[in-house]
Tab-separated table of C-alpha atoms in Angstrom:
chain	number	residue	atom	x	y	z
A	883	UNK	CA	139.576	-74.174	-59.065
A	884	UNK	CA	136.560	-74.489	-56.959
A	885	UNK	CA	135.517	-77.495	-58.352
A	886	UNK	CA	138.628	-79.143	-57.443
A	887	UNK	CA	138.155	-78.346	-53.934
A	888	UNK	CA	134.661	-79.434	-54.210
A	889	UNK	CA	135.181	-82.822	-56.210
A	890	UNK	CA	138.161	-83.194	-53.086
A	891	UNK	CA	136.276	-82.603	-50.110
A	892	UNK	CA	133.665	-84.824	-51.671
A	893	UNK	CA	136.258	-87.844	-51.957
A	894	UNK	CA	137.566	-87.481	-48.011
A	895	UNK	CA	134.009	-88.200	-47.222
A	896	UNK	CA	133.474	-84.975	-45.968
A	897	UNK	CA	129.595	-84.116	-45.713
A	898	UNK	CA	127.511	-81.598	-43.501
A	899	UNK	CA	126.087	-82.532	-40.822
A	900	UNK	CA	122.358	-84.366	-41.329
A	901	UNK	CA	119.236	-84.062	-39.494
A	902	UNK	CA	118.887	-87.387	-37.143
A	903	UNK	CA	117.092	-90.236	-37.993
A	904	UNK	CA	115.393	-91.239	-34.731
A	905	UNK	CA	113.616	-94.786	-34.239
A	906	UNK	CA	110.565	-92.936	-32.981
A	907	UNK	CA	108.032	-89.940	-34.344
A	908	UNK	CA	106.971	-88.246	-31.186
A	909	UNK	CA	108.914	-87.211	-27.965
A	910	UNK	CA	107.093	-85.463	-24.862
A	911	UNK	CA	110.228	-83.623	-23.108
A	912	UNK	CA	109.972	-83.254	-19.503
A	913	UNK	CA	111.137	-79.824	-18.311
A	914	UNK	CA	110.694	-76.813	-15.994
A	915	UNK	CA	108.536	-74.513	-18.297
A	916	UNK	CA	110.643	-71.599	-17.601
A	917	UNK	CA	113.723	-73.482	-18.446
A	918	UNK	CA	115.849	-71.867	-21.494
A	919	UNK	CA	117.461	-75.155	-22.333
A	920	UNK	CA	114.530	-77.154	-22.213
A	921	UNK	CA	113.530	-74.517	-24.924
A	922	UNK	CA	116.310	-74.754	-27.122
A	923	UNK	CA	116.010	-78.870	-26.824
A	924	UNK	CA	112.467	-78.574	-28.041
A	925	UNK	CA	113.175	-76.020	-30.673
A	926	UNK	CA	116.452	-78.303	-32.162
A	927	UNK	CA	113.989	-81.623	-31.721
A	928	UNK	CA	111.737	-80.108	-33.588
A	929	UNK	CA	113.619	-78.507	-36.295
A	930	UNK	CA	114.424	-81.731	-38.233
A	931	UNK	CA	110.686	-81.803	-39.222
A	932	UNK	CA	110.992	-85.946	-38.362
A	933	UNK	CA	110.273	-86.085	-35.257
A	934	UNK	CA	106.964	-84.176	-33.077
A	935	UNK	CA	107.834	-82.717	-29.876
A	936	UNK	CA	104.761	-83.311	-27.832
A	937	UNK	CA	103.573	-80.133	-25.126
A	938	UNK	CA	100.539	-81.567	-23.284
A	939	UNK	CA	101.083	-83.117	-20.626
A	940	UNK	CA	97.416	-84.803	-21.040
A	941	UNK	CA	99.075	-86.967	-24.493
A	942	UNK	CA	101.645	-88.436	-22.734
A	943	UNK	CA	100.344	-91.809	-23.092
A	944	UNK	CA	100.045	-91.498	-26.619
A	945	UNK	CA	103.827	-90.079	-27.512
A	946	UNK	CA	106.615	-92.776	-28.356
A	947	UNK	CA	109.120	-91.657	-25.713
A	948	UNK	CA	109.674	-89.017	-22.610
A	949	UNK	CA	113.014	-87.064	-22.530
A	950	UNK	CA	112.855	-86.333	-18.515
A	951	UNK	CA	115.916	-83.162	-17.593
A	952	UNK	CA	116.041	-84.325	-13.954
A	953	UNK	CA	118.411	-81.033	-13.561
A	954	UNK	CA	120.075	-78.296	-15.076
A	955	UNK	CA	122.459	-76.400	-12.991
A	956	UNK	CA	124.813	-73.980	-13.334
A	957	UNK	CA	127.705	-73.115	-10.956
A	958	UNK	CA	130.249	-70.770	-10.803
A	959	UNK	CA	133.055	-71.050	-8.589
A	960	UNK	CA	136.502	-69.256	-7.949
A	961	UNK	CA	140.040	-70.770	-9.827
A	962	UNK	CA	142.108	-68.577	-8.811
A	963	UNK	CA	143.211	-65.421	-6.487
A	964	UNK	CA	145.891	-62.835	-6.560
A	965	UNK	CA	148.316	-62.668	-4.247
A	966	UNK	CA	145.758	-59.334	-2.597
A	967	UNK	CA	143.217	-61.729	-2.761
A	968	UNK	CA	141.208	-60.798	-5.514
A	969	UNK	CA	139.487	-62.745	-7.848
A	970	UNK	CA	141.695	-63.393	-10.985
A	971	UNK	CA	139.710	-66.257	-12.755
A	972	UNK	CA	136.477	-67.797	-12.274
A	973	UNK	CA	135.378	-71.492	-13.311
A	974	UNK	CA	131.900	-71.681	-14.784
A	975	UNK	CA	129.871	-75.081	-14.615
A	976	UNK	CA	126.536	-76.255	-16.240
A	977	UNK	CA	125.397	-79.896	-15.146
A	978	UNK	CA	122.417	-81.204	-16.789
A	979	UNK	CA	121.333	-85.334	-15.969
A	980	UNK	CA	118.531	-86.482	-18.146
A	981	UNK	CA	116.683	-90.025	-19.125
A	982	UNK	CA	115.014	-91.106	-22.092
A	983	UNK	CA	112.147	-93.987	-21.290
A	984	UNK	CA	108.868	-95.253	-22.650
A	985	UNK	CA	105.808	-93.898	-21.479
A	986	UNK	CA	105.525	-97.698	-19.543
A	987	UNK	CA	108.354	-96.975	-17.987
A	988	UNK	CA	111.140	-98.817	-20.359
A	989	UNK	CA	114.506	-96.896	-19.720
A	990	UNK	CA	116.107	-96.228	-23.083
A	991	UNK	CA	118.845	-94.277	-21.701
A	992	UNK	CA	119.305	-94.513	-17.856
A	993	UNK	CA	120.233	-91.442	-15.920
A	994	UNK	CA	122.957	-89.552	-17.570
A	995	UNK	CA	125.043	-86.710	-16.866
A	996	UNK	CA	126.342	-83.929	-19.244
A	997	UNK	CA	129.010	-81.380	-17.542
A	998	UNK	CA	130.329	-78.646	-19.368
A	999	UNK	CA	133.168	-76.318	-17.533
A	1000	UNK	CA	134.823	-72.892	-18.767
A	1001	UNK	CA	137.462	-70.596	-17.495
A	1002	UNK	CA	137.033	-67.235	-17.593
A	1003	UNK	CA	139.774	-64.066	-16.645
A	1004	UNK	CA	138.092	-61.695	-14.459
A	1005	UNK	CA	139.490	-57.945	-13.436
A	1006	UNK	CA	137.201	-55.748	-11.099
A	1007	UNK	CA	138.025	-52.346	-14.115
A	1008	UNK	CA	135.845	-55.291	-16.403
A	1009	UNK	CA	132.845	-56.239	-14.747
A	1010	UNK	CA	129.913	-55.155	-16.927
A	1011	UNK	CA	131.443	-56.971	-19.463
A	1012	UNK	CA	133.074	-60.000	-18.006
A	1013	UNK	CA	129.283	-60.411	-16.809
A	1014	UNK	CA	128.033	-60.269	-20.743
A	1015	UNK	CA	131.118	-63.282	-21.264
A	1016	UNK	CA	129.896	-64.735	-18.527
A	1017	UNK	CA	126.401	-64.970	-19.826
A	1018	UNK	CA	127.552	-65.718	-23.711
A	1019	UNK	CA	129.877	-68.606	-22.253
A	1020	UNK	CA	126.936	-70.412	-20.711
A	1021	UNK	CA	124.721	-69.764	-23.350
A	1022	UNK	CA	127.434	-72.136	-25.756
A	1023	UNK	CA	128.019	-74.865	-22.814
A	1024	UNK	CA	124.078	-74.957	-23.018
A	1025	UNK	CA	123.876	-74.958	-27.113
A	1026	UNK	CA	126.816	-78.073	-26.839
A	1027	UNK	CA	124.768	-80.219	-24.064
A	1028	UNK	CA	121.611	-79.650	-26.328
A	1029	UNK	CA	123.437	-81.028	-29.213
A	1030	UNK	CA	125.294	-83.539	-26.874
A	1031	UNK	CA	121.878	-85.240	-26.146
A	1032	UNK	CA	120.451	-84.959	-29.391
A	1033	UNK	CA	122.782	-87.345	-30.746
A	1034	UNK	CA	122.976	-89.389	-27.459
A	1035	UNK	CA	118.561	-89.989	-28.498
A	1036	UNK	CA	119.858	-90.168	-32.502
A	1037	UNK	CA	121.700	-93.140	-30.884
A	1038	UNK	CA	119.013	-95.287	-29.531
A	1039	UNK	CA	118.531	-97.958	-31.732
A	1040	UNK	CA	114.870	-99.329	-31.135
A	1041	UNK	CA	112.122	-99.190	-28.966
């Protein structure tokens, strides 16, 4: 039986998903140091063993293209109140705008902008742990803009 399924899911074209093929071999990302997704991008660039994520600063002339994170936000705001006027849900935000360009300056991709947004429930009995949600939600909008701009650079075509 499984290789029925297996000889099935092979014929809807199903396949996992690939490592990128990028039209360049080394990136320098431009990023506060202290940044966690500036981390994660590096780490996920990296990862595909293709492509050479470039730390100095002082080889910047010599890497094929610069990944600038002009900002990386994250706001939370209130959604909605009781009728007391407590806090019932909160919306959670993370903006991130970013360009891709030569080292000479050629934009590849002009400023964009990724926004993620979440709901979340909040009671006042809950808050140690609607703070850990809190924390775990941002931590996947930040995991889904890093793979959001890894396949908007995947998408470049040339140089």
């Amino acid at each position: 039986m499984p290789a029925v399924s297996a000889m099935g899911l092979s014929a809807c074209g199903f396949a996992l998903r690939q490592a990128p093929n990028y039209p360049f071999s080394t990136i320098f990302v431009r990023v506060a140091e202290a940044s966690s997704l500036g981390n994660e991008l590096k780490r996920n660039l990296a990862s595909g063993g293709k492509l050479e994520v470039v730390t100095d600063p002082k080889r910047l002339d010599s890497v094929d293209v610069v990944l600038e994170i002009t900002l990386d936000q994250r706001e939370k705001s209130v959604a909605s109140l009781t009728s007391a006027g407590q806090v019932r849900e909160f919306q959670l935000r993370t903006r991130v705008k970013f360009r891709l360009r030569t080292p000479q300056g050629k934009e590849l991709i002009t400023d964009a902008e990724i926004l993620q947004q979440r709901d979340i429930s909040y009671t006042e009995t809950q808050a140690l742990s609607k703070e850990a949600e809190e924390q775990l939600l941002y931590r996947a909008m930040q995991t889904d803009i890093v793979q959001q701009i890894m396949r908007r650079i995947a998408a470049v075509q040339a140089l």
